GROMACS .gro file of C-alpha atoms in nm:
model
  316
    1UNK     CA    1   4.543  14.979  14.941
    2UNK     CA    2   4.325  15.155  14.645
    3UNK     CA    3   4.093  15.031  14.443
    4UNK     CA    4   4.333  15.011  14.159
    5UNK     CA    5   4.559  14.770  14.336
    6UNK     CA    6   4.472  14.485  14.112
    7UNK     CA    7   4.767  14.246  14.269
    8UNK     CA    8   4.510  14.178  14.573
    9UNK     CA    9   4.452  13.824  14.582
   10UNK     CA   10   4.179  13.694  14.815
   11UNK     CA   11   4.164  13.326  14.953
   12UNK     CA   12   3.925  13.191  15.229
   13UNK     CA   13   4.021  12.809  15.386
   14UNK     CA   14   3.687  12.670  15.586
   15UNK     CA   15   3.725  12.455  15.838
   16UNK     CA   16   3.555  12.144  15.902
   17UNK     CA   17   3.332  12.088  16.160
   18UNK     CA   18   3.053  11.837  16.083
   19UNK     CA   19   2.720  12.029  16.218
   20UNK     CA   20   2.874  12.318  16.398
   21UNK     CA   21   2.960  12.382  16.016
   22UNK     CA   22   2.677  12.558  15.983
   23UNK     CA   23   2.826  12.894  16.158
   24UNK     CA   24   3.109  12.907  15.868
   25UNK     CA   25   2.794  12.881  15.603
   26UNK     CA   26   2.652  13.192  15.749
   27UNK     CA   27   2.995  13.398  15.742
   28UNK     CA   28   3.026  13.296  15.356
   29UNK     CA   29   2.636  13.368  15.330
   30UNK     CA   30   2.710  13.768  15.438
   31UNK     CA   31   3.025  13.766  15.232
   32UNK     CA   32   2.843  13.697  14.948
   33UNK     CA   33   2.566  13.955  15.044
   34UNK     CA   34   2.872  14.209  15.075
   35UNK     CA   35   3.003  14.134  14.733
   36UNK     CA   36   3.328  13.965  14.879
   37UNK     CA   37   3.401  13.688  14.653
   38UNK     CA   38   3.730  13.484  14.718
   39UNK     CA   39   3.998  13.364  14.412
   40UNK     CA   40   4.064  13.057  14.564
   41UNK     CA   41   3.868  12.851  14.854
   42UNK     CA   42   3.962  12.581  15.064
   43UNK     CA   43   3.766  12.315  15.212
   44UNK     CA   44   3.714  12.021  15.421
   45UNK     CA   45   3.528  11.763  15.523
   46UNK     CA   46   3.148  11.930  15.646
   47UNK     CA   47   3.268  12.254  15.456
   48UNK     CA   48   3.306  12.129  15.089
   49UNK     CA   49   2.946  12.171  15.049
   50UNK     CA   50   2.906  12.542  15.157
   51UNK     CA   51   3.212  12.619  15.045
   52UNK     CA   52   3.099  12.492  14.697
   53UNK     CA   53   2.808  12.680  14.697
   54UNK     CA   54   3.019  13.032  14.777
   55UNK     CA   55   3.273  12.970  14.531
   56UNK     CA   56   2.938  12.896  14.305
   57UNK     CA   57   2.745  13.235  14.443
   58UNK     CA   58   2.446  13.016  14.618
   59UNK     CA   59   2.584  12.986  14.973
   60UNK     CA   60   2.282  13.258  15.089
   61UNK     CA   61   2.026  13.080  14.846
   62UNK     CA   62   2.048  12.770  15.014
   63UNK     CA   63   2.167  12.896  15.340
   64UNK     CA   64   2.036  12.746  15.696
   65UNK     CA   65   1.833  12.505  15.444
   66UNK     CA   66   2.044  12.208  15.423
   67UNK     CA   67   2.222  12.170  15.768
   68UNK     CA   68   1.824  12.165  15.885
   69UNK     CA   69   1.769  11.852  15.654
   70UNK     CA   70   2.109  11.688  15.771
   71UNK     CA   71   2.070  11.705  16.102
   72UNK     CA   72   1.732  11.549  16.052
   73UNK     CA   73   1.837  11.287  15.837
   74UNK     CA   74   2.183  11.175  16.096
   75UNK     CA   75   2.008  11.022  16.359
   76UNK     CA   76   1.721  10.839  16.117
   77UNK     CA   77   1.913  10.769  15.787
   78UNK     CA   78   2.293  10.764  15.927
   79UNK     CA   79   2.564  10.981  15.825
   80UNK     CA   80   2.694  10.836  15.517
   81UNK     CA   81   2.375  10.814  15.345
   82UNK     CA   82   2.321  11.194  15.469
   83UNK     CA   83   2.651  11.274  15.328
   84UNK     CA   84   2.578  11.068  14.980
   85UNK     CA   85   2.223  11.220  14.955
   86UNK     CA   86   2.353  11.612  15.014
   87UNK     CA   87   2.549  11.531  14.746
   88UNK     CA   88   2.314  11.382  14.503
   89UNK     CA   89   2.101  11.690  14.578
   90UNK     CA   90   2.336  11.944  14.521
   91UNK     CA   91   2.646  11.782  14.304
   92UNK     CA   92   2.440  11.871  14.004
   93UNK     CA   93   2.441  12.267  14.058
   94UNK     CA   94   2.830  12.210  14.212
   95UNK     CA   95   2.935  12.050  13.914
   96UNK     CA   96   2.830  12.285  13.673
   97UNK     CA   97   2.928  12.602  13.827
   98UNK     CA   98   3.294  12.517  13.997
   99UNK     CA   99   3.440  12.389  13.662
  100UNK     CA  100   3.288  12.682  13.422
  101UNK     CA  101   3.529  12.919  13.303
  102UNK     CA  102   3.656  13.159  13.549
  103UNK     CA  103   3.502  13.008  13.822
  104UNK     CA  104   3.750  13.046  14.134
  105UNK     CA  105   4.026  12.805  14.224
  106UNK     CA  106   3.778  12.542  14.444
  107UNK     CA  107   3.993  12.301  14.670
  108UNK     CA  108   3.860  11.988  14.886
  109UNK     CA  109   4.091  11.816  15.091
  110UNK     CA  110   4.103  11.467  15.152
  111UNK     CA  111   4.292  11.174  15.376
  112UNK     CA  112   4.481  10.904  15.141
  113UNK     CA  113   4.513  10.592  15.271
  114UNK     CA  114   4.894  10.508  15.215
  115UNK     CA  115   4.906  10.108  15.228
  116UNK     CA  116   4.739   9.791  15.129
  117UNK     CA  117   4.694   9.721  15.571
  118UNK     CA  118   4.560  10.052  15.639
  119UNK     CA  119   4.339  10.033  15.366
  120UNK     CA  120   4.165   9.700  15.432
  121UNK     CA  121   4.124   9.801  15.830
  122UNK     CA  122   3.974  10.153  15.707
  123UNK     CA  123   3.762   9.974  15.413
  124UNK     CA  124   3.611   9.728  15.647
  125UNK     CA  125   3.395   9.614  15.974
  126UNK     CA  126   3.730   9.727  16.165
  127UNK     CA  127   3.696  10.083  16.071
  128UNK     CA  128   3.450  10.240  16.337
  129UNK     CA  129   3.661  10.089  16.627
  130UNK     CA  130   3.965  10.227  16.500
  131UNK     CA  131   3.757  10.575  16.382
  132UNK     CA  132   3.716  10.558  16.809
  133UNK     CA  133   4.043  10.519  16.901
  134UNK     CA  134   4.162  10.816  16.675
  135UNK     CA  135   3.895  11.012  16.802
  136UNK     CA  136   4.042  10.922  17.164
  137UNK     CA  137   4.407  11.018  17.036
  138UNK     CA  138   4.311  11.332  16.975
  139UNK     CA  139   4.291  11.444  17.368
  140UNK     CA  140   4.688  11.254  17.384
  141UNK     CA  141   4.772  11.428  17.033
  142UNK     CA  142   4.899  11.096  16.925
  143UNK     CA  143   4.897  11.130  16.509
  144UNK     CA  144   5.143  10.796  16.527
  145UNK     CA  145   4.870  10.621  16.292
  146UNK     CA  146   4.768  10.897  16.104
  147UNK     CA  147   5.131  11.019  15.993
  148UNK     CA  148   5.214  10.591  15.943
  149UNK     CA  149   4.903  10.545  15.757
  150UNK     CA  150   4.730  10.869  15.564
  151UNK     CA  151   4.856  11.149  15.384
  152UNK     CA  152   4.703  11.499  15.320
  153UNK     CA  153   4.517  11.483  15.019
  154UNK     CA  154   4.397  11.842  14.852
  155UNK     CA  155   4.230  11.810  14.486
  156UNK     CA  156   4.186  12.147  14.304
  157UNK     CA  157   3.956  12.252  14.001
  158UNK     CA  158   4.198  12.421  13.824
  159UNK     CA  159   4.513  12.159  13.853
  160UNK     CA  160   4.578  12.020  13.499
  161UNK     CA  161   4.654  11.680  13.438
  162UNK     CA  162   5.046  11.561  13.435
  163UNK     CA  163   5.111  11.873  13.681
  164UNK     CA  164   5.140  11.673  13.973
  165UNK     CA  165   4.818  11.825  14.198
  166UNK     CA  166   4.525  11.609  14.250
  167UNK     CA  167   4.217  11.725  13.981
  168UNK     CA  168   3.915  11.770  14.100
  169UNK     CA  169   3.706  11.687  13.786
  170UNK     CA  170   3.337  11.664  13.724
  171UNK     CA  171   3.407  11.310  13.694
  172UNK     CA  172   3.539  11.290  14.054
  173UNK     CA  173   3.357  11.517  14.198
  174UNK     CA  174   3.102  11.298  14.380
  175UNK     CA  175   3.364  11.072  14.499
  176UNK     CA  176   3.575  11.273  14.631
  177UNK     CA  177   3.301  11.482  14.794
  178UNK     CA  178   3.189  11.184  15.017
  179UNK     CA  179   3.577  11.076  15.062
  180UNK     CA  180   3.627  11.426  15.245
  181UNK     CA  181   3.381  11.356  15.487
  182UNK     CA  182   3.411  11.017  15.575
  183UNK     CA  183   3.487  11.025  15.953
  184UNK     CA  184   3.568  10.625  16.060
  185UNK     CA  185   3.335  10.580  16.336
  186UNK     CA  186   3.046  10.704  16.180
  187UNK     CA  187   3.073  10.674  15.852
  188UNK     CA  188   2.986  10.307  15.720
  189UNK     CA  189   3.012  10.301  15.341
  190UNK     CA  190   3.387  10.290  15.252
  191UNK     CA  191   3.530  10.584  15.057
  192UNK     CA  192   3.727  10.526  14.727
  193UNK     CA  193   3.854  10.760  14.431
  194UNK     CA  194   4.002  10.609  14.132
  195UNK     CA  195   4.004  10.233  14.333
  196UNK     CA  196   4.201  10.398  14.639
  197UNK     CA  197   4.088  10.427  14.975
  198UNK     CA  198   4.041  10.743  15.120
  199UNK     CA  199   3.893  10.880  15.442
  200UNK     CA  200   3.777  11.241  15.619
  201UNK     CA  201   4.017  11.509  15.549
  202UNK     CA  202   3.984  11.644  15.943
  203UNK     CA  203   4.288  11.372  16.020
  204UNK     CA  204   4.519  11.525  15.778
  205UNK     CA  205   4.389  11.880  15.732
  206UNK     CA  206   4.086  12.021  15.844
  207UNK     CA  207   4.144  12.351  15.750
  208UNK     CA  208   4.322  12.372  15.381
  209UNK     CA  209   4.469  12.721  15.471
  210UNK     CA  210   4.808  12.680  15.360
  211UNK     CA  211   4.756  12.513  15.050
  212UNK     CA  212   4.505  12.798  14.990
  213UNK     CA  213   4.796  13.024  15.054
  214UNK     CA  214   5.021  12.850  14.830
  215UNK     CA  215   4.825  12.993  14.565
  216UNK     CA  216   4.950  13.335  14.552
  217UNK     CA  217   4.641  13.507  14.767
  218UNK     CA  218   4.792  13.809  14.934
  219UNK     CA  219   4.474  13.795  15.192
  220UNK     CA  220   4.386  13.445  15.353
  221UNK     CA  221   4.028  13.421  15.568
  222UNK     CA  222   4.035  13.132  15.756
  223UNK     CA  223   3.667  13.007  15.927
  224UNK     CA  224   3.628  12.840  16.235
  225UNK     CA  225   3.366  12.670  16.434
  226UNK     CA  226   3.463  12.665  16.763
  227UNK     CA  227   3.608  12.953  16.959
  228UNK     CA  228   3.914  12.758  17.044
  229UNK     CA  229   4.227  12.814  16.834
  230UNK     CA  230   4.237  12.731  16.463
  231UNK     CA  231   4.467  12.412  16.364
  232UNK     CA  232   4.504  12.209  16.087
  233UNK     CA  233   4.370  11.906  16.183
  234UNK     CA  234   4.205  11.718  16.454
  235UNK     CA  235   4.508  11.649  16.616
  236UNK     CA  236   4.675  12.015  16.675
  237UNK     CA  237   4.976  12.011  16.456
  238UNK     CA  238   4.951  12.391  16.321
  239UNK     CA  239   4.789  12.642  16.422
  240UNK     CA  240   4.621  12.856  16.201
  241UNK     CA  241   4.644  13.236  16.382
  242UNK     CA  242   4.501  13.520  16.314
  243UNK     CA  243   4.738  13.784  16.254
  244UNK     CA  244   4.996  13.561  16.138
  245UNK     CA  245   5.155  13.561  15.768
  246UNK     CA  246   5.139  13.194  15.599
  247UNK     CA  247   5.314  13.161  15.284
  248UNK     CA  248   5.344  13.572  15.217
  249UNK     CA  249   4.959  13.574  15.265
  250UNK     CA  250   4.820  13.772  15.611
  251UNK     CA  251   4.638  13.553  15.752
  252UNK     CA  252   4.254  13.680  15.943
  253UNK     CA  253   4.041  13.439  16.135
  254UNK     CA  254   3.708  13.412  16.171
  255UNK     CA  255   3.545  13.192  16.439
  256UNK     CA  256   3.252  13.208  16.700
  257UNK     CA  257   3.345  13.394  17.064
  258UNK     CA  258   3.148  13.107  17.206
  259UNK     CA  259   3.118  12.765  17.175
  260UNK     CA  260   2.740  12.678  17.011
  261UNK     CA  261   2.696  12.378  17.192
  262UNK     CA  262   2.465  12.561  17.443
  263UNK     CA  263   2.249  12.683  17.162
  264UNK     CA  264   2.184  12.313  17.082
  265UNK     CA  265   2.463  12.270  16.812
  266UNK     CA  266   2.730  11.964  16.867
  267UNK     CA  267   2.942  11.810  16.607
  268UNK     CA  268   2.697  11.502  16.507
  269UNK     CA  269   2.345  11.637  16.641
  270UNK     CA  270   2.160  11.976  16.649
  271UNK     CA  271   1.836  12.132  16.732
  272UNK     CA  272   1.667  12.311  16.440
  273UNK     CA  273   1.624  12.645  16.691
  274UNK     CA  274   1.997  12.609  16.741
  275UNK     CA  275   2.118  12.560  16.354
  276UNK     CA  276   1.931  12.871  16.275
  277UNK     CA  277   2.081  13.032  16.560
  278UNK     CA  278   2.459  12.947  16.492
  279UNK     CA  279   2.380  13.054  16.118
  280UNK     CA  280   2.256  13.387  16.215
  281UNK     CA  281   2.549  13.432  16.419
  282UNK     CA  282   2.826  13.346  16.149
  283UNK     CA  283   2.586  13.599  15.913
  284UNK     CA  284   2.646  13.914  16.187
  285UNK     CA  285   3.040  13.821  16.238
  286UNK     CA  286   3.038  13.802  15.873
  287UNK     CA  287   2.918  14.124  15.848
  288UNK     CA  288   3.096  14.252  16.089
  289UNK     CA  289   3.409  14.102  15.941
  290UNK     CA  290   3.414  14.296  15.592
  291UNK     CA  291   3.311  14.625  15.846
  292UNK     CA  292   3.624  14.590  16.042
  293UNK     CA  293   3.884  14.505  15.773
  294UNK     CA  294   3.680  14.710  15.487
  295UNK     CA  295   4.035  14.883  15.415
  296UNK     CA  296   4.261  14.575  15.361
  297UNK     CA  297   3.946  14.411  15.137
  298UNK     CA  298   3.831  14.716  14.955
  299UNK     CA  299   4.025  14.612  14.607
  300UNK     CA  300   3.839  14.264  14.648
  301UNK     CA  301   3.549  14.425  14.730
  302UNK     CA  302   3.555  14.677  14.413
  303UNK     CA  303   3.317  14.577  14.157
  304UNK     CA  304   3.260  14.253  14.327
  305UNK     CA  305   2.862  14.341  14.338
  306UNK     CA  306   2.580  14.220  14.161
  307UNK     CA  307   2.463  13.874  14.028
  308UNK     CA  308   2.685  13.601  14.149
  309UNK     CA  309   2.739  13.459  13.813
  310UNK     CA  310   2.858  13.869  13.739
  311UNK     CA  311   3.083  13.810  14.050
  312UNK     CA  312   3.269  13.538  13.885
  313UNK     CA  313   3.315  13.695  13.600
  314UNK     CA  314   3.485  13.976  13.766
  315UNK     CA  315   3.728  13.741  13.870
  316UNK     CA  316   4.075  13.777  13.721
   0.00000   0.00000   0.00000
């Protein structure tokens, strides 16, 4: 690869992970200190936010920042008003810079409720015990109610209306934001876009990495939070490897050699001295990332430095 190659196409899918997010928001924060901006991201669920603010050039402004206030705010305020507040607080900035021109592709998956039934049971009081029950499927791998009832949902910024792909709009943004996230037996206040039910993208696709490679990236970075292998979705149906090829697109993983639950980082609560700690740790293996595959990234990392409104510019 030279620095002339200009056919090098660059995606990154982010996994979900609620709080243990907060490792994949320090990989994108040394990315962006390294100058390696992605065409197209993918997100989920706890990553839409800091995937948002990479493909916007503020994951390192904000940074360690906001998974301090959530994790504050769960156990006080509950998670959906934690989720609907990070997004009042930051769906401003979002808004502006992922639908400016030349802004990269931004995707944020989603679960679609499929039927009237399934939507009245996931819009109402029956949700959380039916959010624990497909929690508890996940240790059988029984999807039998998720592949009846919801359907992989992935809205894009750049899809154009009548071509078939979900837009993700300014108009929609918000709602489709909190739909992403909206984990059943947690998550009280129902999730709707456009008068349909939807709920967290992590039972469908929690990690958007081959619908990011659909779009033509020759190069797909896919972050984890947990050391264990990479799939899809809660419920094992794909993994995600590293080394693999997905849709033409070589696929390298990123993910923490240790689970961060002893530094005092679970899914749904977190010490403060742990969030910082799990951050700094996905800053070094993002660092250590671009050192150890400089060659394959070097035409996505050619001219990819300065301002991060200069980095999207740069995009093709």
């Amino acid at each position: 690869m030279t620095d002339a190659d200009t056919t090098e196409r660059i995606g990154i899918a982010v996994a979900s992970g609620m709080l243990k997010g907060v490792y994949g928001h320090g990989v994108l924060s040394a990315f962006e200190e390294l100058g390696l901006r992605a065409h197209v991201y993918g997100t989920a669920s706890s990553s839409g936010l800091s995937g948002g603010l990479a493909a916007t050039g503020r994951a390192r402004e904000v940074g360690v920042d906001y998974w301090l206030g959530a994790a504050g705010a769960a156990a006080e305020k509950g998670m959906s008003t934690v989720a609907l507040d990070s997004i009042k607080e930051y769906g401003p900035g979002l808004r502006e810079g992922l639908f400016r021109p030349g802004a990269p592709e931004f995707l944020l998956a989603t679960s679609k409720v499929t039927n009237a039934e399934a939507a009245k049971v996931t819009q109402g009081p029956e949700a959380k015990a039916l959010g624990k029950q497909l929690l508890r499927n996940i240790f059988t791998g029984d999807r039998s109610w998720v592949e009846e009832n919801l359907s992989a949902t992935v809205f894009s910024s750049h899809a154009v209306a009548g071509g078939g792909e979900p837009r993700l709009t300014p108009d929609n943004y918000d709602a489709v934001s909190y739909a992403s996230t909206r984990m059943l037996h947690a998550w009280a206040v129902p999730a709707e876009v456009d008068g349909e039910a939807y709920v967290d993208a992590s039972y469908t696709c929690a990690c958007p990495a081959r619908e990011v490679a659909a779009k033509g990236v020759t190069t797909l970075i896919a972050i984890g939070s947990d050391p264990f292998p990479l799939f899809r979705d809660l419920y094992a149906s794909e993994e995600i490897a590293d080394g693999s090829v997905l849709a033409g697109a070589r696929v390298l993983v990123v993910k923490p050699d240790d689970d961060l639950k002893p530094l005092g980082v679970d899914y749904a609560a977190a010490t403060p001295e742990g969030l910082v700690k799990a951050y700094e740790l996905g800053l070094d293996a993002g660092h250590r990332f671009v050192d150890r595959h400089a060659e394959q990234l070097a035409a996505a990392l050619a001219g990819r430095t300065g301002t991060p409104d200069e980095t999207v510019k740069d995009l093709p």
